[in-house]
mmCIF file of C-alpha atoms and ligand atoms in Angstrom:
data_model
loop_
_atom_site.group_PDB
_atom_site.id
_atom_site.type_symbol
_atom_site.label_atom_id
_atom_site.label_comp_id
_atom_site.label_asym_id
_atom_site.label_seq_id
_atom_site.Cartn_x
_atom_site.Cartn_y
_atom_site.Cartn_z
ATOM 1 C CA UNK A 7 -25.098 41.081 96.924
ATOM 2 C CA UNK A 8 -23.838 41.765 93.547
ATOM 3 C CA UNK A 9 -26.776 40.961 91.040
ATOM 4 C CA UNK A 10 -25.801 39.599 87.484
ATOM 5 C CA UNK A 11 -27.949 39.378 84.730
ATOM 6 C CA UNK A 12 -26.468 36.608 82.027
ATOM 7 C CA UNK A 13 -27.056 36.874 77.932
ATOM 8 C CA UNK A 14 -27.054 33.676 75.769
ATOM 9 C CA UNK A 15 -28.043 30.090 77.318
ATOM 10 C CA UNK A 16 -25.873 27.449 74.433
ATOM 11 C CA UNK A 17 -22.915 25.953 74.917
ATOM 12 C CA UNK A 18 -20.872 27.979 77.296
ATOM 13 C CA UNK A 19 -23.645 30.458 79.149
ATOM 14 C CA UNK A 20 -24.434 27.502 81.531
ATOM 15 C CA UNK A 21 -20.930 27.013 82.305
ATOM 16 C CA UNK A 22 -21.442 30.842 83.710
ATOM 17 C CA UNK A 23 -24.064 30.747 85.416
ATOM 18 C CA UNK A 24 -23.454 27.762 87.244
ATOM 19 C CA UNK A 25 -19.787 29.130 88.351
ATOM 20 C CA UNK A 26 -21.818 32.567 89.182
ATOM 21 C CA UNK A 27 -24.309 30.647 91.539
ATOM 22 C CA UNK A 28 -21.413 29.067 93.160
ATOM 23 C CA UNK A 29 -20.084 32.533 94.672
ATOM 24 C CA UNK A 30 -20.616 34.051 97.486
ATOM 25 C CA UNK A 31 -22.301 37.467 97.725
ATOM 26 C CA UNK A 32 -23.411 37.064 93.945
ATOM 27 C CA UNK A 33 -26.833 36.031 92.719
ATOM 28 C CA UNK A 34 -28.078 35.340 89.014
ATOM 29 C CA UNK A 35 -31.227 37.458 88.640
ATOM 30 C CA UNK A 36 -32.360 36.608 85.153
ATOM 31 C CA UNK A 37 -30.984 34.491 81.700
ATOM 32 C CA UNK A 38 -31.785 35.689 78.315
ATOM 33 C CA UNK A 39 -31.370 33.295 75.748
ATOM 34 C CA UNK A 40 -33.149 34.281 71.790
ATOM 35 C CA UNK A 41 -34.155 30.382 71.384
ATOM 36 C CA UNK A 42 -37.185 29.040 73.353
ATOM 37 C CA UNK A 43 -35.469 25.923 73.200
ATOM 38 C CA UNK A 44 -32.417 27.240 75.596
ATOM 39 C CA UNK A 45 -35.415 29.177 77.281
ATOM 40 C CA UNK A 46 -37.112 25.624 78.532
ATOM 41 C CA UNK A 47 -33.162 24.475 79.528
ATOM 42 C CA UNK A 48 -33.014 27.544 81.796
ATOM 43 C CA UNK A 49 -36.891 26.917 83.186
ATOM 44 C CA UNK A 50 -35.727 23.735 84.364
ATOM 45 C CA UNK A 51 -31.964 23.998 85.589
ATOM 46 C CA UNK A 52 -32.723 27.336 87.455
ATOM 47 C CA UNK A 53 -36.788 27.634 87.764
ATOM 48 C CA UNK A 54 -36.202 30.573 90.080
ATOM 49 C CA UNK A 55 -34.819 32.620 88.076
ATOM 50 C CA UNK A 56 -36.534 35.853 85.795
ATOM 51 C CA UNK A 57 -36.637 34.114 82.095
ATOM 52 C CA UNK A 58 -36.421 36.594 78.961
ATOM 53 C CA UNK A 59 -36.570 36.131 75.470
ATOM 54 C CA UNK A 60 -35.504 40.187 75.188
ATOM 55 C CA UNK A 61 -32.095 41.031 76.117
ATOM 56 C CA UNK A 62 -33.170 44.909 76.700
ATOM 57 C CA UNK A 63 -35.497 43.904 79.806
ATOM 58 C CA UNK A 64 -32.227 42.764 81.324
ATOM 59 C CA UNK A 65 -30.237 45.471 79.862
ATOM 60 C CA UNK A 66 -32.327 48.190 81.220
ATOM 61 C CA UNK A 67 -33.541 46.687 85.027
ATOM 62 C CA UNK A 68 -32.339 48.803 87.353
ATOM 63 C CA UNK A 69 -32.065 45.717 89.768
ATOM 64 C CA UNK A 70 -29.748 44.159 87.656
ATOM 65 C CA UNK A 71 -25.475 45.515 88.673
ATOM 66 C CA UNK A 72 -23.772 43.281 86.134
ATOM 67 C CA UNK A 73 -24.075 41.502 82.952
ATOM 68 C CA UNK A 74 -22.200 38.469 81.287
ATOM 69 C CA UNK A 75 -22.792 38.463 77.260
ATOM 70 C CA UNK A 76 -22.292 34.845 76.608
ATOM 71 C CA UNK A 77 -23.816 35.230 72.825
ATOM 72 C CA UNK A 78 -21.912 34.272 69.562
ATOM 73 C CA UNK A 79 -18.833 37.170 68.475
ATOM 74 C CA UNK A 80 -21.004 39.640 66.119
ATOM 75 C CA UNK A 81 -23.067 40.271 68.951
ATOM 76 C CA UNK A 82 -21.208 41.091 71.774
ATOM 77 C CA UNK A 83 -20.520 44.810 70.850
ATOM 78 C CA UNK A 84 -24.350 45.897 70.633
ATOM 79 C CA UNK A 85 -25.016 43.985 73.772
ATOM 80 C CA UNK A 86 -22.180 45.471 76.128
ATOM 81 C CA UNK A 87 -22.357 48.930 74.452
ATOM 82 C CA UNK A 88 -26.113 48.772 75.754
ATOM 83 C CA UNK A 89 -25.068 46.987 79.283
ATOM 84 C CA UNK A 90 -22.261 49.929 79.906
ATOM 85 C CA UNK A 91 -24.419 53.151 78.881
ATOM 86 C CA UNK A 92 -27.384 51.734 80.898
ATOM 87 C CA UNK A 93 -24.339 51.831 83.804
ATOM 88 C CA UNK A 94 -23.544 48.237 84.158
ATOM 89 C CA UNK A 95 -20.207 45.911 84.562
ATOM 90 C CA UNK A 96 -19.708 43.772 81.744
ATOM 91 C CA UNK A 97 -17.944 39.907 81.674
ATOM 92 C CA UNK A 98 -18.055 39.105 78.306
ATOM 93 C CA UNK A 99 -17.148 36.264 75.995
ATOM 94 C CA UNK A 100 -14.019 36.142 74.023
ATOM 95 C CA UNK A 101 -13.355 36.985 71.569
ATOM 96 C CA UNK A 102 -14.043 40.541 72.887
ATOM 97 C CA UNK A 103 -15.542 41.956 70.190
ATOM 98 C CA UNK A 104 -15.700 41.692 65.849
ATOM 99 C CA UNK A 105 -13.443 44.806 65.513
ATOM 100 C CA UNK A 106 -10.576 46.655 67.334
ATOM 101 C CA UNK A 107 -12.665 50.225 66.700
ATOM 102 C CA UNK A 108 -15.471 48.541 68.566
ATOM 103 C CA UNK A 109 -13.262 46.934 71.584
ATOM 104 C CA UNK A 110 -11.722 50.843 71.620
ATOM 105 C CA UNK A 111 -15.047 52.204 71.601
ATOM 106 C CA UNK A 112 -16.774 50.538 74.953
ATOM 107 C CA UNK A 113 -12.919 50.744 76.918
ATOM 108 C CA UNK A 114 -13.987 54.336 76.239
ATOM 109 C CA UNK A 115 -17.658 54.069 77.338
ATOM 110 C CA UNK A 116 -16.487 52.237 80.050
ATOM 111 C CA UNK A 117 -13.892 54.511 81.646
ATOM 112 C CA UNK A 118 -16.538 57.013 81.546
ATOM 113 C CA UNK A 119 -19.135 55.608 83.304
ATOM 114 C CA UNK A 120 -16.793 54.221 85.801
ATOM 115 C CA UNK A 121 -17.713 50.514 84.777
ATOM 116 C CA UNK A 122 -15.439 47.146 84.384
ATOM 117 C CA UNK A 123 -15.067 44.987 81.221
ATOM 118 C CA UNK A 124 -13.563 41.839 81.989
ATOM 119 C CA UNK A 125 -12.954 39.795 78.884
ATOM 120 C CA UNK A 126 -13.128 35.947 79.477
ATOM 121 C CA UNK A 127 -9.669 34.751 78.678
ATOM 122 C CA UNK A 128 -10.515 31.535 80.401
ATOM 123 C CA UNK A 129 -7.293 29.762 80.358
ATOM 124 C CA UNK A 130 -5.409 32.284 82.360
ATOM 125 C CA UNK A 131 -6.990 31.294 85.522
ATOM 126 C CA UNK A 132 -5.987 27.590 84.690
ATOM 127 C CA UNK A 133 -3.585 25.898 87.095
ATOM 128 C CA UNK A 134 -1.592 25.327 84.239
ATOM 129 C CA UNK A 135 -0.858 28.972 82.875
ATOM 130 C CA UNK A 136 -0.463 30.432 86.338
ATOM 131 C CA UNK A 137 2.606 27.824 86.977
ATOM 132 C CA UNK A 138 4.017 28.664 83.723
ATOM 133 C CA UNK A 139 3.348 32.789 84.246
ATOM 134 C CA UNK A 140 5.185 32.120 87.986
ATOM 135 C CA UNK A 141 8.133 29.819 85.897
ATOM 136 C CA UNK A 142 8.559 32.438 83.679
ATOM 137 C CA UNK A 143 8.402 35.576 86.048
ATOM 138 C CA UNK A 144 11.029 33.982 88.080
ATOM 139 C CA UNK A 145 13.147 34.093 85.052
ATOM 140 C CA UNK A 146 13.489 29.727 85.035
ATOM 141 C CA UNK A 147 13.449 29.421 80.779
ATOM 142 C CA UNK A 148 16.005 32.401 80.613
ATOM 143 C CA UNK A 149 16.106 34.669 77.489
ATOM 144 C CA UNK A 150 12.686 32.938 75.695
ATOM 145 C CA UNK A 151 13.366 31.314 72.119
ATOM 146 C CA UNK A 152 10.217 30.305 71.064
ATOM 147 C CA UNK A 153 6.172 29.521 71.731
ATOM 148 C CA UNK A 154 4.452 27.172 70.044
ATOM 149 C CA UNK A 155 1.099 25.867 70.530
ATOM 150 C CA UNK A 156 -0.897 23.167 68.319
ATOM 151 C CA UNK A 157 -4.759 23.770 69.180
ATOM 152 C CA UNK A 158 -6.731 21.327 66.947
ATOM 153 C CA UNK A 159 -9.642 18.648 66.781
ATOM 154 C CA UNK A 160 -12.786 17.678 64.707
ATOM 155 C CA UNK A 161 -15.130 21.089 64.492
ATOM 156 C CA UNK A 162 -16.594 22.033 66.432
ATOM 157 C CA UNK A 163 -17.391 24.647 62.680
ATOM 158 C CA UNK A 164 -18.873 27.940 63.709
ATOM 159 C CA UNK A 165 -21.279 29.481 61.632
ATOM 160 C CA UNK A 166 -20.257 32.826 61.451
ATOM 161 C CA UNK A 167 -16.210 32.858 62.371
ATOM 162 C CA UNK A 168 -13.073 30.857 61.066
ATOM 163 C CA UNK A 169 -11.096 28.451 62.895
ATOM 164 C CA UNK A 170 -8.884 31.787 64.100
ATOM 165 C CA UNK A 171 -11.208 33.587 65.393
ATOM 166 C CA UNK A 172 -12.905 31.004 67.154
ATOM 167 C CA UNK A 173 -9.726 29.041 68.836
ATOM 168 C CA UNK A 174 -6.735 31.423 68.354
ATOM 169 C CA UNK A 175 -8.283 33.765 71.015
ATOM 170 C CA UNK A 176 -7.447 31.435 73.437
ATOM 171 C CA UNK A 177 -3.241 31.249 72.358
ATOM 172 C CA UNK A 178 -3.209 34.949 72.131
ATOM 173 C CA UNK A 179 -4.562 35.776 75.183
ATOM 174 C CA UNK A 180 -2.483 33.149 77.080
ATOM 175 C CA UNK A 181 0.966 34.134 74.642
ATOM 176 C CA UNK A 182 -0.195 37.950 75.706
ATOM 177 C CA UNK A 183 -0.345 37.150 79.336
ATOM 178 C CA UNK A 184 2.838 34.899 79.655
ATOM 179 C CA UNK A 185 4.776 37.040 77.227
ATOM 180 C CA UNK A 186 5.662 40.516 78.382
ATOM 181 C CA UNK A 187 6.994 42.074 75.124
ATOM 182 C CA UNK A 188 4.507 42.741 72.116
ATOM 183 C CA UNK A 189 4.414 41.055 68.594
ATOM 184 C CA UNK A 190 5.692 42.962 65.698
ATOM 185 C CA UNK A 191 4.472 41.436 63.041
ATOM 186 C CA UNK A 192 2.087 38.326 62.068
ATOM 187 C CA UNK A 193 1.759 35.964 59.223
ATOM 188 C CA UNK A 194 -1.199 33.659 58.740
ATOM 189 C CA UNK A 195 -1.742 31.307 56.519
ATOM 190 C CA UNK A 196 -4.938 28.767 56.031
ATOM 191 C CA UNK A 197 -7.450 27.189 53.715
ATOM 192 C CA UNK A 198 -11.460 26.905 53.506
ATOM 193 C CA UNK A 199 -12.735 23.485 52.440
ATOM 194 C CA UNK A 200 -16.065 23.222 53.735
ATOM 195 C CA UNK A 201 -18.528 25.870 54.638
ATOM 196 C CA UNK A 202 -16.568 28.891 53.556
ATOM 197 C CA UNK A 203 -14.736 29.908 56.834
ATOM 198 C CA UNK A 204 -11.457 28.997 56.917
ATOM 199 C CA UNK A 205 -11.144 25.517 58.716
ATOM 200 C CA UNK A 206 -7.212 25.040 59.007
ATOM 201 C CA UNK A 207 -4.824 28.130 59.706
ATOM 202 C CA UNK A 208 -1.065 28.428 60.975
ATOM 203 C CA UNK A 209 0.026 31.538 62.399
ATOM 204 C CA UNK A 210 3.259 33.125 63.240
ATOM 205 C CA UNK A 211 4.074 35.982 64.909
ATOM 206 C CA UNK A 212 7.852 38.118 65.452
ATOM 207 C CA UNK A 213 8.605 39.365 68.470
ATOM 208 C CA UNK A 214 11.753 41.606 69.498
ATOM 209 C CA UNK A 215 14.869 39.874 70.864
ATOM 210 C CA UNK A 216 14.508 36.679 68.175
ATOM 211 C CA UNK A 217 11.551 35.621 69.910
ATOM 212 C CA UNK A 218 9.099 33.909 67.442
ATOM 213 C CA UNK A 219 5.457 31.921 68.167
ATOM 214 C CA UNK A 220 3.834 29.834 66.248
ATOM 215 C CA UNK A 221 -0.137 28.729 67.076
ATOM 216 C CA UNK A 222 -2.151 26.295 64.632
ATOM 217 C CA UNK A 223 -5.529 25.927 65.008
ATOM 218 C CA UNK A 224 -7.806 23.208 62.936
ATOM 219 C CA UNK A 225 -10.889 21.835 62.765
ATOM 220 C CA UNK A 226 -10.571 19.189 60.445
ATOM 221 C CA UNK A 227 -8.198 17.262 62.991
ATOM 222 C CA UNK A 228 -8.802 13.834 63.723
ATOM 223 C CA UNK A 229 -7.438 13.814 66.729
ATOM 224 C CA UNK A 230 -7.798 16.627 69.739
ATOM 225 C CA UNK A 231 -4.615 18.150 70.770
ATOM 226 C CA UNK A 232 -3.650 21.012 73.542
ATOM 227 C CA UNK A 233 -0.020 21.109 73.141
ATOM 228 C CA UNK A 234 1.938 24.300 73.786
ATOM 229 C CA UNK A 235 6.260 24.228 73.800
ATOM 230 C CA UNK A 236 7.966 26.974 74.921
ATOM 231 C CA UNK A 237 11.870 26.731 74.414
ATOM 232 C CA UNK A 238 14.329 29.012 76.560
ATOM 233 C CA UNK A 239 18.014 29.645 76.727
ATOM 234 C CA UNK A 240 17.883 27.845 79.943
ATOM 235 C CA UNK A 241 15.151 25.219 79.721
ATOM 236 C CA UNK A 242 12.404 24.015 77.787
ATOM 237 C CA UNK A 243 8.244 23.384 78.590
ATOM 238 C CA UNK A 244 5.880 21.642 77.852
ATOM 239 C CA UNK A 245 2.103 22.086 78.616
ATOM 240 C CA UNK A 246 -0.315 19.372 77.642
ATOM 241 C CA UNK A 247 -3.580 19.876 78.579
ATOM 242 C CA UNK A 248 -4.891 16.741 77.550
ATOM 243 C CA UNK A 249 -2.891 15.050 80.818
ATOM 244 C CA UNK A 250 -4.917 14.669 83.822
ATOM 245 C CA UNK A 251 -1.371 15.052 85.918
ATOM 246 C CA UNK A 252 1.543 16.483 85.205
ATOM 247 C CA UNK A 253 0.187 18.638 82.422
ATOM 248 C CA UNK A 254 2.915 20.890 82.783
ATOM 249 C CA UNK A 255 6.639 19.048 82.507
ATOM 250 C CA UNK A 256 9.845 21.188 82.590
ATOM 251 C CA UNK A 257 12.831 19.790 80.993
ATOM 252 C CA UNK A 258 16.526 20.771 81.619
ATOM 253 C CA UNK A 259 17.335 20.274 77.980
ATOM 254 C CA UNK A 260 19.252 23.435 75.756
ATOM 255 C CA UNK A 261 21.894 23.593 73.505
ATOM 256 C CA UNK A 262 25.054 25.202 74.592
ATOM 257 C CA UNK A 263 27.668 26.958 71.746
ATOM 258 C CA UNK A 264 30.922 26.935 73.232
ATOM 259 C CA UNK A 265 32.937 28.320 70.315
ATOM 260 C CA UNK A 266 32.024 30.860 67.881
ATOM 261 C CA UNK A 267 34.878 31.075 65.863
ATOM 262 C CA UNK A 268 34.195 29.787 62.256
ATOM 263 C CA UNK A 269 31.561 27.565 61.257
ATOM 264 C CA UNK A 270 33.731 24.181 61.549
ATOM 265 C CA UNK A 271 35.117 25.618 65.131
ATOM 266 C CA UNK A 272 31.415 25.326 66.648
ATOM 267 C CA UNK A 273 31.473 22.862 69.514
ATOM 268 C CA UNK A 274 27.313 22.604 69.802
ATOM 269 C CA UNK A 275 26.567 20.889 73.381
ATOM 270 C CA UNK A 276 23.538 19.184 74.176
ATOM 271 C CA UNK A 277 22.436 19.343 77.414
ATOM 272 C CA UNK A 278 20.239 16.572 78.728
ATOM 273 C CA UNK A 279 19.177 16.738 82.099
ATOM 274 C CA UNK A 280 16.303 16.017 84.571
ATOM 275 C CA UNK A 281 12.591 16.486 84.117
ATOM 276 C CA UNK A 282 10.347 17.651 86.432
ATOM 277 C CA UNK A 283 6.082 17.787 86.618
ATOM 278 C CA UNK A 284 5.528 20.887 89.394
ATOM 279 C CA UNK A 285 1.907 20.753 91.100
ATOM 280 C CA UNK A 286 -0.640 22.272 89.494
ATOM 281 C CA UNK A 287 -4.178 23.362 91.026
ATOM 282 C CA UNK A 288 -6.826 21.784 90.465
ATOM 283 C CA UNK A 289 -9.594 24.804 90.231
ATOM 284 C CA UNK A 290 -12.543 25.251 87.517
ATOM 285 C CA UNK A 291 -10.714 28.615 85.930
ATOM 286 C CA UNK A 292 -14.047 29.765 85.209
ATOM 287 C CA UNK A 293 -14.775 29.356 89.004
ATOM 288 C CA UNK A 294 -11.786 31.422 89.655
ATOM 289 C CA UNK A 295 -12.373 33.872 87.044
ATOM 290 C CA UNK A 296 -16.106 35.334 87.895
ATOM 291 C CA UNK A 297 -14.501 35.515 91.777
ATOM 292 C CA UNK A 298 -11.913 37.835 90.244
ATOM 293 C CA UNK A 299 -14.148 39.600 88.741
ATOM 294 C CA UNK A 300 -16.193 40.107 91.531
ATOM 295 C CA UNK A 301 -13.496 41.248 93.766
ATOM 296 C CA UNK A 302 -12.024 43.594 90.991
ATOM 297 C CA UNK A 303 -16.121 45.666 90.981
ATOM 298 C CA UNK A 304 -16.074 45.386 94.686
ATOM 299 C CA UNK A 305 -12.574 46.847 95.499
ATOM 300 C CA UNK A 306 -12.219 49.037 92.185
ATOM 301 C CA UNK A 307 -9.475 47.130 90.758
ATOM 302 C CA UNK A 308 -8.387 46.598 86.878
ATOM 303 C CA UNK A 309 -8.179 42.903 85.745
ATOM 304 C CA UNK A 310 -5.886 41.398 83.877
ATOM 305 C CA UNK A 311 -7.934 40.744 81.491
ATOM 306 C CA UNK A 312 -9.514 44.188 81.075
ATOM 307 C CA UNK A 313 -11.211 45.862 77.835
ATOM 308 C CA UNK A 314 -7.099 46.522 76.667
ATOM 309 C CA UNK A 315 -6.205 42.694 76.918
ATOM 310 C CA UNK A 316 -9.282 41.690 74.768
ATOM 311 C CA UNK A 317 -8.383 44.715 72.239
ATOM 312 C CA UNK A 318 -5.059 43.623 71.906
ATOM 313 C CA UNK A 319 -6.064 40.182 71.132
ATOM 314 C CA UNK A 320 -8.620 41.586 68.538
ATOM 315 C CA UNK A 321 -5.578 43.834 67.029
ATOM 316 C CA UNK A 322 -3.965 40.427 66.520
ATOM 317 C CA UNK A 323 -7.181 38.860 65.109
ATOM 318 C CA UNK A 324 -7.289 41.190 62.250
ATOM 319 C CA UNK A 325 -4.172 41.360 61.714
ATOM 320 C CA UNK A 326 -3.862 37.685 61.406
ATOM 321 C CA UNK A 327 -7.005 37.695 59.082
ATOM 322 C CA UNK A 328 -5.453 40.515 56.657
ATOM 323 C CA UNK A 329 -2.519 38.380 56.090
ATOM 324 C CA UNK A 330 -4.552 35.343 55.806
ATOM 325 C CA UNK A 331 -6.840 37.424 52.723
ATOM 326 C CA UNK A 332 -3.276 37.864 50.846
ATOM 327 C CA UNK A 333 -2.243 34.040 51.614
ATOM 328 C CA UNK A 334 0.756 34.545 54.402
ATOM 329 C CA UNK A 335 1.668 38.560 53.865
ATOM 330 C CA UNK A 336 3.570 39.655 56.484
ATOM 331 C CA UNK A 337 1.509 42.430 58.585
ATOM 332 C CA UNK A 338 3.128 44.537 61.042
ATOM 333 C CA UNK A 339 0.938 45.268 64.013
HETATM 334 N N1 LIG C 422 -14.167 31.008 77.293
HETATM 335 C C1 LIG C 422 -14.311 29.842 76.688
HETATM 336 O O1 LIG C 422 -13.550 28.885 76.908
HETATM 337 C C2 LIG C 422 -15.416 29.687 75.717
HETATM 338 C C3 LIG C 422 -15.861 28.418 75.340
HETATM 339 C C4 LIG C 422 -16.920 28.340 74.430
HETATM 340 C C5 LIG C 422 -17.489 29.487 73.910
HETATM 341 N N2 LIG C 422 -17.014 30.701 74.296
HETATM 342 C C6 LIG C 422 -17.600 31.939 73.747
HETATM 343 O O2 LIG C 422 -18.922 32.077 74.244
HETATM 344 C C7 LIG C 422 -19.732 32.734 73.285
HETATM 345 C C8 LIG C 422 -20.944 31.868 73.012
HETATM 346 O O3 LIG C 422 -20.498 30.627 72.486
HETATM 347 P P1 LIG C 422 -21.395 29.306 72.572
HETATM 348 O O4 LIG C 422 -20.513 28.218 72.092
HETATM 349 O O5 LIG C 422 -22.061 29.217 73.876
HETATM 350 O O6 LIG C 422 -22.477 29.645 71.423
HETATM 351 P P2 LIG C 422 -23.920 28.991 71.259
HETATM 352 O O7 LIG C 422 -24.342 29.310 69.855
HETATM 353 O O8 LIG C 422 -23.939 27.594 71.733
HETATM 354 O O9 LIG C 422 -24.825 29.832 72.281
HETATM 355 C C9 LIG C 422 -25.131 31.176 72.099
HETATM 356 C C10 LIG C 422 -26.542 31.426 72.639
HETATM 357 O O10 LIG C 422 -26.799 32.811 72.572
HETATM 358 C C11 LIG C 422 -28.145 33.007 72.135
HETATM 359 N N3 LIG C 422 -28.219 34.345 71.533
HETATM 360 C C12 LIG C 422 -27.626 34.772 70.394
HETATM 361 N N4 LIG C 422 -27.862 36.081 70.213
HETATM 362 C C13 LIG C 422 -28.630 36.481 71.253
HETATM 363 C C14 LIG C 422 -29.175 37.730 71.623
HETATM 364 N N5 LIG C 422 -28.979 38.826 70.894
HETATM 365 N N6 LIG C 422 -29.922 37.781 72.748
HETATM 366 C C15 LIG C 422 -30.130 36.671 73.503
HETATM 367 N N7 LIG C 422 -29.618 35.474 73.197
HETATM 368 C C16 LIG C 422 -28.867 35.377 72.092
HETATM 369 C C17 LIG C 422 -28.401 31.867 71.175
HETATM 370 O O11 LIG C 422 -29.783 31.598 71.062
HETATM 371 C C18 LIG C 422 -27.635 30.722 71.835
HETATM 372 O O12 LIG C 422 -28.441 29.962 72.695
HETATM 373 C C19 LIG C 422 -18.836 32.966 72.057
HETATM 374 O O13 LIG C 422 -18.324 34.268 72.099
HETATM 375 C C20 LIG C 422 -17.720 31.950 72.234
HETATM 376 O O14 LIG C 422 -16.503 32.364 71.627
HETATM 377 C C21 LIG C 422 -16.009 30.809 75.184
#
């Protein structure tokens, strides 16, 4: 029985600790939440369970085998930094942590006290992404042209991180995971309107081989969108997470030059051909996720989404960020 111990009771800790209760072999030991308020939501969803307004008693019980930091960005580092040195696995939130010197620092502390960091990149154990990761491993797209993804709806405005660091995480951890090569170089651009945070942002990023992505991430949209494209030699995608079926449709569309010789000589085809929705699962990700996670402590395996995926979407953070400061300068990572 592998005992977790779970930091931070908002908007996404119950999510946690309701997929953690659901597993087999696991059981949630105590919640920590700062706010009395999420304090009386734990009392009554889970009145078993040890209650604590101090993260340290959980930090330091030597009952306690694992901890899940489910606590806004700026705090993640202090709490898993604790969690690892006091010999603990640590699930925590994404973005991983506020800096890549601090992500370096626990993959460090981690590796020497023989501990896991999983980093919860969420969408990844979607139906959805693991069609499109076993579409593009079999090589379906061909030689990949492009990845764009439009991420935007009304707030919800974080009080202490922009619109990048709050939704991009989830389009570079996905882009990471379905894209094998690494970025080059990024260019962001965006705008602050309200509370001083940047609101609206557009991203691009170069990667070898003419392969360029493109995320944009808003809060001041009046509508909710989840639309991703990715374009290949061979066919094109399209992943809509808004559908309730078919949220992944591939389409045998492409363009075909025939004739290279001289710009008037080009004889552009346009293929048009069928459509087709494969079958997704149906599985909470998060569900799927904490089992992983599970299994990786209990057979000694590295995730996917170890301490070096969340650091590399952290290197991309910044980067984005430092070419956001000087309005769209291109930054090579
Ligand atoms: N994976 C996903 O899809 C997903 C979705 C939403 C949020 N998140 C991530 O989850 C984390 C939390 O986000 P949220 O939306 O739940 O935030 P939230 O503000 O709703 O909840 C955070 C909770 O942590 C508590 N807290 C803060 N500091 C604490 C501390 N030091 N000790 C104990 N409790 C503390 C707060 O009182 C609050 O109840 C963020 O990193 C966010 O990016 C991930």
């Amino acid at each position: 029985m592998l005992k977790f111990g779970v930091i931070g009771f908002g908007y996404w800790g119950p999510n946690v600790v309701r997929n953690l209760n659901q597993l087999e072999d696991v059981q949630v030991l105590a919640i920590c939440d700062k706010s009395a308020q999420a304090r009386r939501r734990v009392q009554k969803a889970y009145p078993h369970v040890e209650i604590s307004a101090d993260p340290h008693e959980l930090l330091s019980s030597s009952k306690i085998d694992a901890i899940a930091v489910v606590t806004p960005v700026w705090t993640h580092y202090e709490l898993a930094k604790t969690a690892l040195q006091q010999g603990k696995h640590v699930f925590v939130e994404k973005p991983f942590t506020s800096t890549a010197d601090q992500a370096k620092e626990l993959i460090e502390l981690a590796a020497k006290k023989n501990r896991k960091i999983m980093v919860d990149h969420t969408f990844l154990f979607t139906g959805a992404v693991k069609k499109i990761s076993q579409l593009l491993g079999e090589g379906i797209l061909g030689k990949l042209y492009y990845y764009d993804s439009t991420r935007v709806n009304l707030g919800l405005f974080q009080h202490d991180i922009n619109v990048i660091w709050d939704l991009a995480p989830h389009d570079l951890s996905i882009m990471n995971h379905l894209i094998s090569a690494n970025p080059e170089a990024i260019v962001a651009t965006g705008q602050t309107h309200l509370n001083g945070f940047e609101d609206v942002a557009f991203i691009t990023l170069y990667f070898p081989d003419q392969l360029i992505a493109h995320l944009n991430v808003n809060w001041l949209s009046p509508v909710k969108v989840r639309m991703t494209l990715i374009g290949g030699e061979k066919k094109m995608l399209v992943w809509n997470d808004l559908e309730a079926d078919e949220k992944v449709k591939l389409y045998d569309k492409g363009v075909d030059i025939t004739n290279r010789e001289g710009l008037y000589n080009l004889l552009v085809n346009y293929r048009s051909g069928d459509m087709w929705a494969p079958q997704i699962e149906q599985v909470e990700a998060l569900h799927g996720e904490l089992a992983y996670f599970v299994d990786c402590i209990v057979k000694d395996k590295t995730p996917v989404n170890d301490g070096e995926a969340g650091l590399r979407v952290v290197r991309m953070l910044e980067a984005a960020c430092e070419s956001l400061r000087q309005r769209g300068r291109l930054v090579y990572l």
